[in-house]
């Protein structure tokens, strides 16, 4: 009897865990693309990052010109990851809204980079807005706009 109770409790725990994991996997929209992008960036995985973008996407990334389409987005990230190693990246204050096959997200990011040529770590902090769309049953960025936080405002001189 005791073995059955333990076995039943174990089964309930496993089923509960599987339900939670299924719910995480069902996360959709821009939130799911952000999750994949974060993993790829932390792994310094260029192909993983590019797999987050629709073929006709546009990206406006910090300190970079507009990248329109898969080739331009590849060139932008290849240049970036070619000179920097991502040490950490995180998203704070995320907000997401989904409507059918479109989704938008916005929030703040922090990225810690190590120049491959040596030198001090570079910490970038900023904000982002993105639009994701379903393409072939998968959520992908259609538009990705990130910018560095502006410097703090300097007080106006006293007259």
Coordinates of N, CA, C and O in Angstrom, one line a residue:
X1 N 0.8 -1.2 0.0 CA 0.0 0.0 0.0 C 0.9 1.3 0.0 O 0.6 2.2 -0.7
X2 N 1.9 1.2 0.8 CA 2.8 2.4 0.9 C 3.5 2.6 -0.4 O 3.7 3.8 -0.9
X3 N 3.9 1.5 -1.1 CA 4.6 1.7 -2.4 C 3.7 2.3 -3.4 O 4.1 3.1 -4.3
X4 N 2.4 1.9 -3.4 CA 1.4 2.5 -4.3 C 1.3 4.0 -4.1 O 1.2 4.8 -5.0
X5 N 1.2 4.4 -2.8 CA 1.1 5.8 -2.5 C 2.3 6.6 -3.0 O 2.1 7.7 -3.6
X6 N 3.5 6.1 -2.8 CA 4.7 6.7 -3.2 C 4.7 6.8 -4.8 O 5.0 7.8 -5.4
X7 N 4.4 5.7 -5.4 CA 4.3 5.6 -6.9 C 3.3 6.6 -7.4 O 3.6 7.3 -8.4
X8 N 2.1 6.7 -6.8 CA 1.1 7.6 -7.2 C 1.6 9.1 -7.1 O 1.3 9.9 -8.0
X9 N 2.2 9.4 -6.0 CA 2.7 10.7 -5.8 C 3.8 11.1 -6.8 O 3.8 12.2 -7.3
X10 N 4.7 10.1 -7.1 CA 5.7 10.3 -8.1 C 5.1 10.6 -9.4 O 5.5 11.5 -10.2
X11 N 4.1 9.8 -9.8 CA 3.4 10.0 -11.1 C 2.7 11.3 -11.2 O 2.8 12.0 -12.2
X12 N 2.1 11.8 -10.1 CA 1.5 13.1 -10.1 C 2.5 14.2 -10.3 O 2.3 15.2 -11.0
X13 N 3.7 14.0 -9.7 CA 4.8 15.0 -9.8 C 5.3 15.1 -11.2 O 5.5 16.1 -11.8
X14 N 5.5 13.9 -11.8 CA 5.9 13.8 -13.2 C 4.9 14.5 -14.2 O 5.3 15.3 -15.0
X15 N 3.6 14.2 -14.0 CA 2.6 14.7 -14.8 C 2.5 16.2 -14.7 O 2.4 17.0 -15.6
X16 N 2.7 16.7 -13.4 CA 2.7 18.1 -13.2 C 3.8 18.8 -13.9 O 3.7 19.9 -14.5
X17 N 5.0 18.2 -13.8 CA 6.2 18.8 -14.5 C 6.0 18.8 -16.0 O 6.3 19.8 -16.6
X18 N 5.5 17.7 -16.5 CA 5.2 17.7 -18.0 C 4.2 18.8 -18.4 O 4.4 19.4 -19.5
X19 N 3.2 19.0 -17.6 CA 2.2 20.1 -17.9 C 2.9 21.4 -17.9 O 2.6 22.3 -18.8
X20 N 3.7 21.7 -16.9 CA 4.4 23.0 -16.8 C 5.3 23.1 -18.1 O 5.4 24.2 -18.7
X21 N 6.1 22.1 -18.4 CA 7.0 22.2 -19.6 C 6.2 22.4 -20.8 O 6.6 23.1 -21.7
X22 N 5.0 21.7 -21.0 CA 4.2 21.9 -22.2 C 3.7 23.3 -22.3 O 3.7 23.9 -23.3
X23 N 3.3 23.9 -21.1 CA 2.9 25.3 -21.1 C 4.0 26.2 -21.5 O 3.8 27.2 -22.3
X24 N 5.2 26.0 -21.1 CA 6.4 26.8 -21.5 C 6.6 26.7 -23.0 O 6.9 27.7 -23.6
X25 N 6.5 25.5 -23.5 CA 6.7 25.3 -24.9 C 5.6 25.9 -25.8 O 5.8 26.2 -26.9
X26 N 4.4 26.1 -25.2 CA 3.3 26.7 -25.9 C 3.4 28.2 -25.9 O 2.6 28.9 -26.6
X27 N 4.3 28.8 -25.1 CA 4.5 30.2 -25.1 C 4.7 30.7 -26.6 O 5.5 30.1 -27.3
X28 N 4.0 31.7 -27.0 CA 4.1 32.1 -28.4 C 4.5 33.5 -28.6 O 4.9 34.2 -27.6
X29 N 4.3 34.0 -29.8 CA 4.5 35.3 -30.1 C 6.0 35.8 -29.9 O 6.9 35.0 -29.9
X30 N 6.1 37.1 -29.7 CA 7.4 37.8 -29.6 C 8.1 37.2 -28.3 O 9.3 37.1 -28.4
X31 N 7.4 36.8 -27.3 CA 8.0 36.2 -26.1 C 8.8 35.0 -26.5 O 9.9 34.8 -26.0
X32 N 8.3 34.1 -27.3 CA 9.0 32.9 -27.7 C 10.2 33.2 -28.6 O 11.3 32.6 -28.4
X33 N 10.1 34.3 -29.4 CA 11.3 34.6 -30.2 C 12.4 35.2 -29.3 O 13.6 34.9 -29.4
X34 N 12.0 36.0 -28.3 CA 12.9 36.6 -27.4 C 13.7 35.5 -26.7 O 14.9 35.5 -26.5
X35 N 13.0 34.4 -26.2 CA 13.6 33.3 -25.5 C 14.7 32.7 -26.4 O 15.8 32.4 -25.9
X36 N 14.3 32.4 -27.7 CA 15.3 31.8 -28.6 C 16.5 32.7 -28.9 O 17.6 32.3 -28.9
X37 N 16.2 34.0 -29.0 CA 17.2 35.0 -29.3 C 18.2 35.1 -28.1 O 19.4 35.1 -28.3
X38 N 17.7 35.1 -26.9 CA 18.5 35.2 -25.7 C 19.5 33.9 -25.7 O 20.7 34.1 -25.4
X39 N 18.9 32.8 -25.9 CA 19.7 31.5 -25.8 C 20.8 31.6 -26.9 O 22.0 31.2 -26.6
X40 N 20.5 32.0 -28.1 CA 21.4 32.0 -29.2 C 22.5 33.1 -28.9 O 23.7 32.8 -29.2
X41 N 22.1 34.3 -28.4 CA 23.1 35.3 -28.1 C 24.1 34.8 -27.0 O 25.3 35.0 -27.1
X42 N 23.5 34.2 -26.0 CA 24.4 33.8 -24.9 C 25.4 32.7 -25.4 O 26.5 32.5 -24.8
X43 N 25.0 32.0 -26.4 CA 25.9 30.9 -27.0 C 26.8 31.5 -28.1 O 27.5 30.7 -28.7
X44 N 26.6 32.8 -28.4 CA 27.4 33.4 -29.5 C 27.1 32.6 -30.8 O 28.1 32.3 -31.6
X45 N 25.9 32.2 -31.0 CA 25.5 31.3 -32.1 C 24.8 32.2 -33.2 O 23.6 32.5 -33.2
X46 N 25.6 32.5 -34.2 CA 25.1 33.4 -35.3 C 23.9 32.8 -36.0 O 22.9 33.4 -36.2
X47 N 24.0 31.5 -36.3 CA 22.9 30.8 -37.0 C 21.6 30.8 -36.2 O 20.5 31.0 -36.7
X48 N 21.8 30.6 -34.9 CA 20.7 30.6 -34.0 C 20.0 31.9 -33.9 O 18.8 32.1 -33.9
X49 N 20.8 33.0 -33.9 CA 20.3 34.4 -33.9 C 19.5 34.6 -35.2 O 18.4 35.1 -35.2
X50 N 20.1 34.3 -36.3 CA 19.5 34.5 -37.6 C 18.2 33.7 -37.8 O 17.3 34.2 -38.4
X51 N 18.1 32.6 -37.1 CA 16.9 31.8 -37.2 C 15.7 32.4 -36.5 O 14.6 32.0 -36.6
X52 N 15.9 33.5 -35.8 CA 14.9 34.3 -35.1 C 14.2 35.3 -36.0 O 13.2 35.9 -35.7
X53 N 14.8 35.5 -37.2 CA 14.3 36.6 -38.1 C 13.6 36.0 -39.3 O 14.1 35.1 -39.9
X54 N 12.5 36.7 -39.7 CA 11.8 36.3 -41.0 C 12.7 36.8 -42.1 O 13.5 37.7 -42.0
X55 N 12.6 36.1 -43.3 CA 13.5 36.5 -44.4 C 13.4 37.9 -44.8 O 14.3 38.5 -45.3
X56 N 12.2 38.5 -44.6 CA 12.0 39.9 -45.1 C 12.0 40.9 -43.9 O 11.5 42.0 -44.0
X57 N 12.6 40.5 -42.8 CA 12.6 41.3 -41.5 C 13.5 42.5 -41.7 O 14.3 42.6 -42.6
X58 N 13.3 43.5 -40.8 CA 14.1 44.7 -40.8 C 14.6 44.8 -39.3 O 13.9 44.5 -38.4
X59 N 15.9 45.1 -39.2 CA 16.5 45.3 -37.8 C 17.2 46.6 -37.7 O 17.9 47.0 -38.6
X60 N 16.8 47.4 -36.7 CA 17.5 48.6 -36.4 C 18.2 48.4 -35.1 O 17.5 48.4 -34.0
X61 N 19.5 48.1 -35.1 CA 20.2 47.7 -33.9 C 21.1 48.9 -33.5 O 21.5 49.7 -34.3
X62 N 21.5 48.9 -32.2 CA 22.3 50.0 -31.7 C 23.6 50.2 -32.5 O 24.3 49.2 -32.9
X63 N 23.9 51.4 -32.8 CA 25.2 51.7 -33.5 C 25.4 51.0 -34.8 O 26.5 50.7 -35.2
X64 N 24.3 50.7 -35.5 CA 24.4 50.0 -36.8 C 23.3 50.6 -37.8 O 22.3 51.1 -37.3
X65 N 23.6 50.6 -39.1 CA 22.7 51.0 -40.0 C 21.5 50.1 -40.1 O 21.6 48.9 -39.7
X66 N 20.4 50.5 -40.7 CA 19.3 49.7 -41.0 C 19.7 48.4 -41.7 O 20.5 48.4 -42.6
X67 N 19.2 47.3 -41.2 CA 19.5 46.0 -41.9 C 18.1 45.4 -42.3 O 17.3 45.0 -41.5
X68 N 17.9 45.5 -43.6 CA 16.6 45.0 -44.2 C 16.9 43.7 -45.0 O 17.6 43.7 -45.9
X69 N 16.2 42.6 -44.5 CA 16.3 41.4 -45.2 C 17.4 40.5 -44.6 O 18.2 40.9 -43.8
X70 N 17.3 39.2 -44.9 CA 18.1 38.2 -44.2 C 19.6 38.4 -44.4 O 20.4 38.3 -43.5
X71 N 20.0 38.9 -45.6 CA 21.5 39.1 -45.9 C 22.0 40.2 -45.1 O 23.1 40.1 -44.5
X72 N 21.3 41.3 -45.0 CA 21.8 42.5 -44.3 C 21.8 42.2 -42.8 O 22.7 42.6 -42.1
X73 N 20.8 41.5 -42.3 CA 20.7 41.1 -40.9 C 21.9 40.2 -40.5 O 22.6 40.3 -39.5
X74 N 22.2 39.2 -41.4 CA 23.4 38.3 -41.2 C 24.6 39.2 -41.2 O 25.5 38.9 -40.3
X75 N 24.8 40.1 -42.1 CA 26.0 40.9 -42.1 C 26.2 41.7 -40.8 O 27.3 41.8 -40.3
X76 N 25.1 42.3 -40.4 CA 25.2 43.1 -39.1 C 25.6 42.2 -37.9 O 26.5 42.6 -37.2
X77 N 24.9 41.1 -37.7 CA 25.3 40.2 -36.6 C 26.6 39.6 -36.8 O 27.4 39.4 -35.8
X78 N 27.0 39.2 -38.0 CA 28.3 38.6 -38.2 C 29.4 39.6 -37.9 O 30.4 39.2 -37.3
X79 N 29.2 40.8 -38.2 CA 30.2 41.9 -37.9 C 30.3 42.1 -36.4 O 31.4 42.1 -35.8
X80 N 29.2 42.1 -35.8 CA 29.1 42.3 -34.3 C 29.7 41.1 -33.6 O 30.6 41.3 -32.7
X81 N 29.3 39.9 -33.9 CA 29.8 38.7 -33.2 C 31.2 38.4 -33.6 O 31.9 37.6 -32.9
X82 N 31.6 38.9 -34.7 CA 33.0 38.7 -35.2 C 34.0 39.5 -34.3 O 35.2 39.2 -34.2
X83 N 33.5 40.6 -33.7 CA 34.4 41.5 -32.9 C 34.2 41.4 -31.4 O 35.0 41.8 -30.7
X84 N 33.0 40.8 -31.1 CA 32.7 40.8 -29.6 C 32.2 39.4 -29.3 O 31.7 38.7 -30.1
X85 N 32.5 39.0 -28.0 CA 32.0 37.8 -27.5 C 30.9 38.2 -26.4 O 31.1 39.0 -25.6
X86 N 29.7 37.6 -26.6 CA 28.6 37.9 -25.7 C 28.9 37.1 -24.4 O 29.0 35.9 -24.4
X87 N 29.0 37.9 -23.3 CA 29.2 37.3 -22.0 C 27.9 37.0 -21.3 O 27.7 36.1 -20.6
X88 N 27.0 38.0 -21.5 CA 25.6 37.8 -20.9 C 24.7 38.8 -21.6 O 25.1 39.8 -22.1
X89 N 23.4 38.4 -21.6 CA 22.4 39.3 -22.1 C 21.1 39.0 -21.4 O 20.9 37.8 -21.1
X90 N 20.3 40.0 -21.1 CA 19.1 39.8 -20.3 C 18.1 40.8 -20.8 O 18.4 41.9 -21.3
X91 N 16.8 40.5 -20.5 CA 15.7 41.3 -20.8 C 15.0 41.6 -19.5 O 14.8 40.7 -18.7
X92 N 14.7 42.9 -19.3 CA 13.9 43.3 -18.1 C 12.7 44.1 -18.5 O 12.6 44.6 -19.6
X93 N 11.7 44.1 -17.7 CA 10.4 44.8 -17.9 C 9.8 44.4 -19.2 O 9.3 45.3 -19.9
X94 N 9.7 43.1 -19.6 CA 9.1 42.7 -20.9 C 7.6 42.9 -20.8 O 7.0 42.6 -19.8
X95 N 7.1 43.3 -21.9 CA 5.6 43.4 -22.1 C 5.3 42.8 -23.5 O 6.1 43.1 -24.5
X96 N 4.3 42.0 -23.6 CA 4.0 41.3 -24.9 C 2.5 41.4 -25.1 O 1.7 41.3 -24.2
X97 N 2.1 41.6 -26.4 CA 0.7 41.6 -26.8 C 0.6 40.8 -28.1 O 1.4 41.0 -29.0
X98 N -0.3 39.8 -28.1 CA -0.5 39.0 -29.3 C -1.9 39.2 -29.9 O -2.8 39.4 -29.1
X99 N -2.0 39.1 -31.2 CA -3.2 39.2 -31.9 C -3.1 38.4 -33.2 O -2.5 38.9 -34.1
X100 N -3.7 37.2 -33.1 CA -3.7 36.4 -34.3 C -2.2 36.0 -34.6 O -1.5 35.5 -33.8
X101 N -1.8 36.2 -35.9 CA -0.5 35.8 -36.3 C 0.5 37.0 -36.2 O 1.6 36.9 -36.7
X102 N 0.2 38.0 -35.4 CA 1.1 39.1 -35.1 C 1.3 39.3 -33.6 O 0.3 39.0 -32.8
X103 N 2.4 39.7 -33.2 CA 2.7 39.9 -31.8 C 3.7 41.0 -31.7 O 4.6 41.2 -32.5
X104 N 3.6 41.8 -30.6 CA 4.6 42.8 -30.4 C 5.2 42.7 -28.9 O 4.5 42.1 -28.1
X105 N 6.4 43.2 -28.8 CA 7.0 43.2 -27.4 C 7.8 44.4 -27.3 O 8.3 45.0 -28.2
X106 N 8.1 44.7 -26.0 CA 8.9 45.9 -25.7 C 9.4 45.7 -24.3 O 8.9 45.0 -23.5
X107 N 10.5 46.4 -24.0 CA 11.2 46.3 -22.7 C 12.6 46.9 -22.7 O 12.9 47.7 -23.6
X108 N 13.4 46.4 -21.8 CA 14.7 46.9 -21.7 C 15.7 45.7 -21.8 O 15.3 44.6 -21.5
X109 N 16.9 46.0 -22.2 CA 17.9 44.9 -22.3 C 19.2 45.4 -21.6 O 19.5 46.6 -21.5
X110 N 20.0 44.4 -21.2 CA 21.4 44.6 -20.8 C 22.2 43.6 -21.5 O 21.9 42.4 -21.4
X111 N 23.3 44.0 -22.1 CA 24.2 43.1 -22.8 C 25.6 43.3 -22.3 O 26.1 44.5 -22.3
X112 N 26.3 42.3 -21.9 CA 27.7 42.4 -21.5 C 28.6 41.7 -22.6 O 28.4 40.6 -22.9
X113 N 29.5 42.5 -23.2 CA 30.3 42.0 -24.3 C 31.8 42.2 -24.0 O 32.2 43.1 -23.3
X114 N 32.6 41.2 -24.5 CA 34.0 41.2 -24.4 C 34.6 41.4 -25.7 O 34.4 40.6 -26.6
X115 N 35.3 42.6 -26.0 CA 36.0 42.7 -27.3 C 37.0 41.6 -27.5 O 37.8 41.3 -26.6
X116 N 36.9 41.0 -28.7 CA 37.8 39.9 -29.0 C 39.3 40.4 -29.2 O 40.2 39.7 -29.0
X117 N 39.5 41.7 -29.4 CA 40.8 42.3 -29.5 C 41.4 42.6 -28.1 O 42.5 43.0 -28.0
X118 N 40.6 42.3 -27.1 CA 41.1 42.6 -25.7 C 40.4 43.9 -25.2 O 39.7 44.6 -25.9
X119 N 40.7 44.1 -23.9 CA 40.2 45.3 -23.3 C 39.1 45.0 -22.3 O 38.7 43.9 -22.1
X120 N 38.5 46.1 -21.8 CA 37.5 46.0 -20.8 C 36.2 45.5 -21.4 O 35.9 45.7 -22.6
X121 N 35.4 44.9 -20.5 CA 34.0 44.5 -20.9 C 33.2 45.8 -21.3 O 33.4 46.9 -20.7
X122 N 32.3 45.6 -22.2 CA 31.4 46.6 -22.6 C 30.0 46.3 -22.2 O 29.5 45.2 -22.5
X123 N 29.4 47.1 -21.4 CA 28.0 46.9 -21.0 C 27.1 47.8 -21.7 O 27.3 49.1 -21.6
X124 N 26.2 47.3 -22.5 CA 25.2 48.0 -23.2 C 23.8 47.9 -22.5 O 23.4 46.8 -22.2
X125 N 23.2 49.0 -22.3 CA 21.8 49.0 -21.7 C 20.9 49.8 -22.6 O 21.4 50.9 -23.1
X126 N 19.7 49.3 -22.8 CA 18.9 50.1 -23.7 C 17.4 49.6 -23.7 O 17.0 48.9 -22.7
X127 N 16.7 49.9 -24.7 CA 15.3 49.5 -24.8 C 15.0 49.0 -26.2 O 15.8 49.2 -27.1
X128 N 14.0 48.2 -26.3 CA 13.6 47.6 -27.6 C 12.1 47.6 -27.8 O 11.3 47.6 -26.8
X129 N 11.8 47.5 -29.1 CA 10.4 47.3 -29.5 C 10.5 46.3 -30.7 O 11.4 46.5 -31.5
X130 N 9.6 45.4 -30.7 CA 9.7 44.4 -31.8 C 8.3 43.9 -32.2 O 7.4 44.0 -31.5
X131 N 8.2 43.5 -33.5 CA 7.0 42.9 -34.0 C 7.4 41.5 -34.5 O 8.4 41.3 -35.2
X132 N 6.7 40.5 -34.1 CA 6.9 39.1 -34.6 C 5.7 38.7 -35.4 O 4.5 39.2 -35.2
X133 N 5.9 37.8 -36.3 CA 4.8 37.2 -37.1 C 5.0 35.7 -37.2 O 6.1 35.2 -37.1
X134 N 3.9 35.0 -37.5 CA 4.0 33.6 -37.7 C 4.3 33.4 -39.2 O 3.7 33.9 -40.1
X135 N 5.4 32.6 -39.4 CA 5.8 32.2 -40.8 C 6.0 30.7 -40.8 O 6.8 30.2 -40.0
X136 N 5.2 30.0 -41.6 CA 5.3 28.6 -41.6 C 5.1 27.9 -40.3 O 5.7 26.9 -40.0
X137 N 4.2 28.5 -39.5 CA 3.9 27.9 -38.2 C 4.9 28.3 -37.0 O 4.8 27.9 -35.9
X138 N 5.9 29.1 -37.4 CA 6.9 29.5 -36.4 C 6.9 31.1 -36.2 O 6.7 31.8 -37.2
X139 N 7.1 31.5 -35.0 CA 7.2 32.9 -34.7 C 8.6 33.4 -35.0 O 9.6 32.8 -34.6
X140 N 8.6 34.5 -35.7 CA 9.9 35.1 -36.1 C 9.8 36.7 -36.0 O 8.7 37.2 -36.2
X141 N 10.9 37.3 -35.8 CA 10.9 38.8 -35.8 C 10.6 39.3 -37.2 O 11.2 38.8 -38.2
X142 N 9.7 40.2 -37.3 CA 9.4 40.9 -38.6 C 10.1 42.3 -38.5 O 10.6 42.8 -39.5
X143 N 10.1 42.9 -37.3 CA 10.8 44.2 -37.1 C 11.4 44.2 -35.7 O 10.8 43.8 -34.8
X144 N 12.7 44.5 -35.6 CA 13.4 44.5 -34.4 C 14.1 45.9 -34.3 O 15.0 46.2 -35.1
X145 N 13.7 46.7 -33.3 CA 14.3 48.0 -33.1 C 14.8 48.1 -31.6 O 14.1 48.0 -30.7
X146 N 16.1 48.2 -31.5 CA 16.7 48.4 -30.2 C 17.6 49.6 -30.2 O 18.2 50.0 -31.2
X147 N 17.7 50.3 -29.1 CA 18.5 51.5 -29.0 C 19.2 51.5 -27.6 O 18.6 51.0 -26.6
X148 N 20.3 52.1 -27.6 CA 21.0 52.3 -26.3 C 20.3 53.3 -25.5 O 19.7 54.3 -26.0
X149 N 20.3 53.2 -24.1 CA 19.7 54.2 -23.3 C 20.5 55.5 -23.5 O 21.7 55.5 -23.7
X150 N 19.8 56.6 -23.6 CA 20.5 57.9 -23.7 C 21.3 58.2 -22.5 O 20.9 57.7 -21.4
X151 N 22.3 59.1 -22.6 CA 23.0 59.5 -21.4 C 22.1 60.3 -20.5 O 21.1 60.9 -20.9
X152 N 22.4 60.3 -19.2 CA 21.5 61.1 -18.3 C 21.5 62.6 -18.7 O 22.5 63.1 -19.2
X153 N 20.4 63.2 -18.5 CA 20.2 64.6 -18.8 C 21.1 65.4 -17.9 O 21.2 65.1 -16.7
X154 N 21.7 66.4 -18.5 CA 22.5 67.3 -17.7 C 21.6 68.5 -17.3 O 20.8 69.0 -18.1
X155 N 21.8 68.9 -16.1 CA 20.9 70.0 -15.6 C 21.2 71.3 -16.4 O 22.4 71.5 -16.8
X156 N 20.2 72.1 -16.6 CA 20.4 73.3 -17.3 C 21.2 74.3 -16.5 O 21.0 74.3 -15.2
X157 N 22.1 75.1 -17.1 CA 22.9 76.0 -16.3 C 21.9 77.1 -15.7 O 20.9 77.5 -16.2
X158 N 22.3 77.5 -14.5 CA 21.5 78.5 -13.8 C 21.9 79.9 -14.4 O 23.0 80.2 -14.6
X159 N 20.8 80.7 -14.6 CA 21.1 82.0 -15.2 C 21.8 83.0 -14.3 O 21.9 82.9 -13.2

